[in-house]
C-alpha positions as a Markdown table, in Angstrom:
| # | Residue | x | y | z |
|---|---|---|---|---|
| 1 | Met | 23.4 | -9.2 | 3.6 |
| 2 | Thr | 22.8 | -12.9 | 3.1 |
| 3 | Ala | 19.6 | -14.2 | 1.5 |
| 4 | Ser | 18.5 | -15.6 | 4.8 |
| 5 | Ala | 19.2 | -12.4 | 6.6 |
| 6 | Ser | 17.4 | -10.4 | 3.9 |
| 7 | Ala | 14.4 | -12.7 | 4.2 |
| 8 | Ser | 14.4 | -12.3 | 8.0 |
| 9 | Ser | 14.5 | -8.5 | 7.7 |
| 10 | His | 11.7 | -8.6 | 5.1 |
| 11 | Ala | 9.6 | -10.7 | 7.5 |
| 12 | Thr | 10.3 | -8.5 | 10.4 |
| 13 | Arg | 9.2 | -5.4 | 8.5 |
| 14 | Ala | 6.1 | -7.2 | 7.2 |
| 15 | His | 5.0 | -8.0 | 10.8 |
| 16 | Ser | 6.0 | -4.6 | 12.2 |
| 17 | Phe | 2.6 | -3.1 | 11.3 |
| 18 | Asn | 0.7 | -5.2 | 13.8 |
| 19 | Ala | 2.0 | -3.2 | 16.8 |
| 20 | Ala | 1.2 | 0.1 | 15.1 |
| 21 | Ala | -2.2 | -0.8 | 13.6 |
| 22 | Ala | -4.1 | 2.1 | 15.2 |
| 23 | Gln | -1.5 | 4.5 | 14.1 |
| 24 | Tyr | -1.7 | 3.1 | 10.6 |
| 25 | Ala | -5.5 | 3.3 | 10.5 |
| 26 | Ala | -5.5 | 6.9 | 11.7 |
| 27 | Asn | -2.8 | 8.4 | 9.5 |
| 28 | Arg | -2.3 | 6.5 | 6.3 |
| 29 | Pro | -3.7 | 8.1 | 3.2 |
| 30 | Ser | -6.8 | 6.7 | 1.5 |
| 31 | Tyr | -7.3 | 6.4 | -2.3 |
| 32 | Pro | -9.3 | 8.7 | -4.7 |
| 33 | Pro | -12.5 | 7.6 | -6.5 |
| 34 | Ala | -10.6 | 7.9 | -9.9 |
| 35 | Leu | -8.5 | 4.9 | -8.9 |
| 36 | Phe | -11.6 | 2.6 | -8.8 |
| 37 | Asp | -12.8 | 4.1 | -12.1 |
| 38 | Ala | -9.4 | 3.1 | -13.6 |
| 39 | Ile | -9.6 | -0.4 | -12.1 |
| 40 | Glu | -13.1 | -0.9 | -13.7 |
| 41 | Asp | -11.9 | 0.5 | -17.0 |
| 42 | Leu | -8.8 | -1.7 | -17.2 |
| 43 | Ala | -10.7 | -4.8 | -16.1 |
| 44 | Ser | -13.6 | -4.0 | -18.4 |
| 45 | Arg | -16.1 | -4.8 | -15.7 |
| 46 | Pro | -17.7 | -3.0 | -12.7 |
| 47 | Leu | -16.9 | -3.5 | -9.1 |
| 48 | Ala | -20.5 | -3.3 | -8.0 |
| 49 | Gly | -21.9 | -6.8 | -7.5 |
| 50 | Ala | -18.5 | -8.4 | -8.1 |
| 51 | Arg | -16.9 | -10.9 | -5.7 |
| 52 | Val | -13.8 | -9.1 | -4.6 |
| 53 | Val | -11.0 | -10.4 | -2.3 |
| 54 | Asp | -8.8 | -7.7 | -0.8 |
| 55 | Val | -5.5 | -9.3 | 0.2 |
| 56 | Gly | -3.2 | -7.8 | 2.7 |
| 57 | Ala | -6.2 | -5.7 | 3.7 |
| 58 | Gly | -4.5 | -4.3 | 6.8 |
| 59 | Thr | -6.8 | -2.0 | 8.7 |
| 60 | Gly | -9.3 | -1.9 | 5.8 |
| 61 | Ile | -8.6 | 1.4 | 4.1 |
| 62 | Ala | -9.0 | -0.1 | 0.6 |
| 63 | Thr | -11.5 | -2.7 | 1.7 |
| 64 | Ala | -13.9 | 0.0 | 2.9 |
| 65 | Leu | -13.8 | 1.8 | -0.4 |
| 66 | Leu | -14.3 | -1.4 | -2.4 |
| 67 | His | -17.3 | -2.2 | -0.2 |
| 68 | Ala | -18.7 | 1.3 | -0.7 |
| 69 | Arg | -18.4 | 0.8 | -4.4 |
| 70 | Gly | -20.9 | -2.0 | -4.2 |
| 71 | Ala | -18.5 | -4.9 | -4.3 |
| 72 | Asp | -19.1 | -8.1 | -2.3 |
| 73 | Val | -15.8 | -8.0 | -0.4 |
| 74 | Leu | -13.9 | -10.6 | 1.6 |
| 75 | Ala | -10.6 | -9.4 | 3.3 |
| 76 | Val | -7.5 | -11.5 | 3.7 |
| 77 | Glu | -4.9 | -10.4 | 6.2 |
| 78 | Pro | -2.0 | -12.3 | 7.9 |
| 79 | Gly | -1.4 | -10.0 | 10.9 |
| 80 | Glu | -3.2 | -10.4 | 14.2 |
| 81 | Gly | -3.0 | -6.7 | 15.2 |
| 82 | Met | -4.1 | -5.4 | 11.8 |
| 83 | Thr | -7.0 | -7.9 | 11.8 |
| 84 | Ala | -8.2 | -6.7 | 15.2 |
| 85 | Gln | -8.1 | -3.1 | 14.0 |
| 86 | Phe | -10.0 | -4.1 | 10.8 |
| 87 | Arg | -12.7 | -5.7 | 12.8 |
| 88 | Arg | -13.1 | -2.6 | 14.9 |
| 89 | Thr | -13.3 | -0.4 | 11.8 |
| 90 | Leu | -15.4 | -2.7 | 9.6 |
| 91 | Pro | -17.4 | -5.0 | 11.8 |
| 92 | Gly | -19.8 | -5.9 | 8.9 |
| 93 | Val | -17.1 | -7.0 | 6.4 |
| 94 | Pro | -15.8 | -10.6 | 6.7 |
| 95 | Ile | -12.0 | -11.1 | 7.1 |
| 96 | Val | -10.0 | -14.2 | 7.2 |
| 97 | Arg | -6.3 | -14.8 | 8.1 |
| 98 | Gly | -4.1 | -15.7 | 5.2 |
| 99 | Thr | -1.5 | -14.5 | 2.7 |
| 100 | Gly | -1.3 | -14.0 | -1.0 |
| 101 | Asp | 1.2 | -16.9 | -1.2 |
| 102 | Ala | -1.4 | -19.4 | 0.0 |
| 103 | Leu | -4.8 | -17.9 | -0.4 |
| 104 | Pro | -7.6 | -19.5 | 1.7 |
| 105 | Leu | -9.9 | -19.5 | -1.4 |
| 106 | Ala | -11.5 | -22.0 | -3.7 |
| 107 | Asp | -10.4 | -22.3 | -7.3 |
| 108 | Ala | -12.1 | -19.9 | -9.8 |
| 109 | Ser | -14.1 | -18.2 | -7.1 |
| 110 | Val | -13.1 | -14.5 | -7.4 |
| 111 | Asp | -14.0 | -11.7 | -9.9 |
| 112 | Phe | -11.3 | -9.3 | -8.6 |
| 113 | Leu | -8.3 | -9.9 | -6.5 |
| 114 | Thr | -6.9 | -6.7 | -5.1 |
| 115 | Tyr | -3.6 | -5.8 | -3.3 |
| 116 | Ala | -3.4 | -2.2 | -1.9 |
| 117 | Gln | 0.1 | -1.5 | -0.8 |
| 118 | Ala | 0.6 | -5.2 | -0.2 |
| 119 | Trp | 1.8 | -7.2 | -3.3 |
| 120 | His | 5.5 | -6.5 | -2.4 |
| 121 | Trp | 5.1 | -8.5 | 0.8 |
| 122 | Thr | 4.3 | -11.6 | -1.3 |
| 123 | Asp | 6.6 | -13.9 | -3.3 |
| 124 | Pro | 5.5 | -13.8 | -6.9 |
| 125 | Ala | 6.7 | -17.3 | -7.4 |
| 126 | His | 3.7 | -18.3 | -5.2 |
| 127 | Ser | 1.3 | -15.3 | -5.4 |
| 128 | Val | 1.1 | -15.3 | -9.2 |
| 129 | Pro | 0.0 | -18.9 | -9.5 |
| 130 | Glu | -2.4 | -18.4 | -6.5 |
| 131 | Ala | -3.9 | -15.4 | -8.3 |
| 132 | Leu | -4.4 | -17.4 | -11.5 |
| 133 | Arg | -5.9 | -20.3 | -9.5 |
| 134 | Val | -8.6 | -18.3 | -7.6 |
| 135 | Leu | -9.6 | -15.8 | -10.4 |
| 136 | Arg | -12.5 | -16.7 | -12.5 |
| 137 | Pro | -12.1 | -16.5 | -16.3 |
| 138 | Gly | -12.2 | -12.8 | -17.1 |
| 139 | Gly | -11.4 | -12.0 | -13.5 |
| 140 | Ala | -8.8 | -9.3 | -12.7 |
| 141 | Leu | -5.8 | -8.9 | -10.5 |
| 142 | Ala | -5.4 | -5.3 | -9.4 |
| 143 | Leu | -2.2 | -4.1 | -7.6 |
| 144 | Trp | -1.7 | -0.5 | -6.5 |
| 145 | Trp | 0.6 | 1.7 | -4.4 |
| 146 | Asn | 0.3 | 5.3 | -3.2 |
| 147 | Thr | 3.7 | 6.8 | -4.2 |
| 148 | Asp | 5.1 | 10.2 | -3.4 |
| 149 | Ala | 4.9 | 12.8 | -6.1 |
| 150 | Leu | 8.6 | 13.5 | -6.2 |
| 151 | Asp | 8.1 | 16.4 | -8.7 |
| 152 | Val | 6.9 | 18.4 | -5.7 |
| 153 | Gln | 10.0 | 20.0 | -4.3 |
| 154 | Trp | 9.4 | 19.6 | -0.5 |
| 155 | Ile | 8.3 | 16.0 | -1.0 |
| 156 | Ala | 11.5 | 15.2 | -2.9 |
| 157 | Glu | 13.6 | 16.9 | -0.3 |
| 158 | Glu | 11.9 | 15.0 | 2.5 |
| 159 | Ala | 12.5 | 11.7 | 0.6 |
| 160 | Glu | 16.2 | 12.6 | 0.3 |
| 161 | Arg | 16.4 | 13.2 | 4.0 |
| 162 | Val | 14.8 | 9.8 | 4.7 |
| 163 | Gln | 17.2 | 8.1 | 2.3 |
| 164 | Arg | 20.2 | 9.8 | 4.0 |
| 165 | His | 19.1 | 9.0 | 7.5 |
| 166 | Phe | 18.0 | 5.4 | 7.0 |
| 167 | Gly | 20.0 | 4.4 | 4.0 |
| 168 | Ile | 16.9 | 3.3 | 2.1 |
| 169 | Asp | 15.4 | 4.3 | -1.2 |
| 170 | Pro | 12.2 | 6.2 | -0.1 |
| 171 | Val | 10.4 | 5.2 | -3.3 |
| 172 | Val | 11.1 | 1.5 | -2.7 |
| 173 | Glu | 10.2 | 1.8 | 1.0 |
| 174 | Lys | 6.9 | 3.5 | 0.4 |
| 175 | Ser | 6.0 | 1.9 | -2.9 |
| 176 | Gly | 7.0 | -1.7 | -2.7 |
| 177 | Ser | 9.8 | -4.1 | -3.6 |
| 178 | Gly | 12.7 | -3.0 | -5.7 |
| 179 | Ala | 10.3 | -2.2 | -8.5 |
| 180 | Arg | 10.4 | 1.5 | -8.1 |
| 181 | Ala | 6.7 | 2.2 | -8.3 |
| 182 | Ala | 5.6 | -1.3 | -9.2 |
| 183 | Ala | 7.0 | -2.1 | -12.6 |
| 184 | Ala | 5.2 | -5.0 | -14.2 |
| 185 | Leu | 8.3 | -7.1 | -14.5 |
| 186 | Ala | 9.0 | -6.9 | -10.7 |
| 187 | Ala | 5.3 | -7.7 | -10.0 |
| 188 | Asp | 5.6 | -10.8 | -12.1 |
| 189 | Pro | 9.1 | -11.9 | -13.0 |
| 190 | Ser | 7.6 | -15.0 | -14.7 |
| 191 | Arg | 5.7 | -12.8 | -17.2 |
| 192 | Arg | 2.6 | -15.0 | -16.8 |
| 193 | Leu | 0.5 | -11.9 | -16.3 |
| 194 | Asp | 0.0 | -9.2 | -18.9 |
| 195 | Phe | -0.4 | -6.0 | -16.9 |
| 196 | Asp | -1.9 | -2.7 | -18.0 |
| 197 | Arg | -0.6 | 0.3 | -16.0 |
| 198 | Arg | -2.2 | 3.6 | -15.1 |
| 199 | Gln | -1.2 | 6.4 | -12.7 |
| 200 | Val | -3.7 | 8.5 | -10.8 |
| 201 | Arg | -2.5 | 11.7 | -9.2 |
| 202 | Trp | -4.3 | 13.1 | -6.1 |
| 203 | Ser | -3.6 | 15.0 | -2.9 |
| 204 | Arg | -4.9 | 15.5 | 0.6 |
| 205 | Arg | -4.6 | 18.3 | 3.2 |
| 206 | Val | -3.7 | 17.1 | 6.7 |
| 207 | Ala | -2.3 | 18.4 | 9.9 |
| 208 | Leu | 1.5 | 18.3 | 10.2 |
| 209 | Asp | 1.2 | 15.8 | 13.1 |
| 210 | Thr | -0.8 | 13.5 | 10.8 |
| 211 | His | 1.8 | 13.8 | 8.1 |
| 212 | Leu | 4.6 | 12.9 | 10.5 |
| 213 | Ala | 2.6 | 10.0 | 12.0 |
| 214 | Asn | 2.0 | 8.7 | 8.5 |
| 215 | Leu | 5.7 | 8.9 | 7.8 |
| 216 | Gly | 6.5 | 7.1 | 11.0 |
| 217 | Ser | 4.0 | 4.3 | 10.2 |
| 218 | His | 6.2 | 2.8 | 7.4 |
| 219 | Ser | 8.0 | -0.4 | 8.1 |
| 220 | Ala | 11.6 | 1.0 | 8.0 |
| 221 | Phe | 10.6 | 3.4 | 10.8 |
| 222 | Leu | 8.7 | 0.8 | 12.8 |
| 223 | Val | 11.6 | -1.6 | 13.1 |
| 224 | Leu | 14.0 | 1.2 | 13.9 |
| 225 | Gly | 12.6 | 1.8 | 17.4 |
| 226 | Glu | 10.7 | 4.5 | 19.0 |
| 227 | Glu | 13.6 | 6.7 | 20.2 |
| 228 | Ala | 15.4 | 6.9 | 16.8 |
| 229 | Thr | 12.1 | 7.4 | 15.0 |
| 230 | Arg | 11.0 | 10.2 | 17.4 |
| 231 | Ala | 14.3 | 12.0 | 16.9 |
| 232 | Phe | 14.0 | 11.8 | 13.1 |
| 233 | Leu | 10.4 | 13.1 | 13.2 |
| 234 | Ala | 11.3 | 15.9 | 15.5 |
| 235 | Glu | 14.0 | 17.0 | 13.0 |
| 236 | Glu | 11.5 | 16.6 | 10.2 |
| 237 | Arg | 9.0 | 18.9 | 12.0 |
| 238 | His | 11.8 | 21.5 | 12.2 |
| 239 | His | 12.3 | 21.3 | 8.4 |
| 240 | Leu | 8.6 | 21.5 | 7.5 |
| 241 | Leu | 7.2 | 24.1 | 9.9 |
| 242 | Pro | 8.7 | 27.1 | 7.9 |
| 243 | Leu | 7.0 | 25.7 | 4.8 |
| 244 | Phe | 3.7 | 25.1 | 6.5 |
| 245 | Pro | 3.4 | 27.7 | 9.2 |
| 246 | Asp | -0.4 | 27.1 | 9.6 |
| 247 | Gly | 0.4 | 23.4 | 10.4 |
| 248 | Ile | -1.5 | 22.1 | 7.4 |
| 249 | Val | 0.4 | 20.0 | 4.9 |
| 250 | Glu | -0.7 | 19.2 | 1.4 |
| 251 | Glu | 0.5 | 15.7 | 0.6 |
| 252 | Thr | 0.6 | 14.8 | -3.1 |
| 253 | Tyr | 0.5 | 11.2 | -4.3 |
| 254 | Val | 0.6 | 9.3 | -7.6 |
| 255 | Val | -1.2 | 6.0 | -7.3 |
| 256 | Asp | 0.6 | 3.4 | -9.4 |
| 257 | Leu | -1.9 | 0.8 | -10.7 |
| 258 | Leu | -1.4 | -2.5 | -12.4 |
| 259 | Val | -4.3 | -4.6 | -13.7 |
| 260 | Ala | -4.1 | -8.0 | -15.4 |
| 261 | Thr | -7.1 | -10.1 | -16.4 |
| 262 | Arg | -7.2 | -13.9 | -16.5 |
| 263 | Ser | -8.1 | -15.0 | -20.0 |
């Protein structure tokens, strides 16, 4: 694939969420309280009362949790469909259109800049300098991804089926750019940021239908088309029903967190 074709494919996948914003909001996993404890610990400052900008906010899953933590939150989101869903979900939280590569923010105006499942849609050649521009001295950039716990047998087997069917690395697809769970070098190839890393393991119990809808809300599935995605999810249901005869699935995640502070 040429560089231009790769960039076009990346852009198509980035925009694919807008048509599936309601599905995304209803089925994607949230984040555990321990994640926000870890962010505060690594940043050496509380979220409560802090000026936080959540970039690539999507439907507001992370934004709502940051707001509940007592942060003064502004959301930034490029997609029209995701922004509309955000406003329905969080009408009292301000949101503006924009991207991490060109933040609509003043210099040195932010205590925390957060990216939940979103940093891999940016170009670090632009998003790193932008982060350094808008963060106040002592401010923190926090990036995190919910990644599948591949030490759980059924989750690893499902990931292998996804890889075989779609020819993608499921860890990359669900965790972000070729970093395999957000390695610091991939997050900032320029090495201008000094990241601390922490992992937080958690799980949720959901209906099998929710699990499948969550799986189908990822960009590789969204750009594939409804018919092919429906066929894959039907086959996946066939694999999972014997393991979960009561129709309740326990999804296990490891949140991969990177935090860098601006000196």
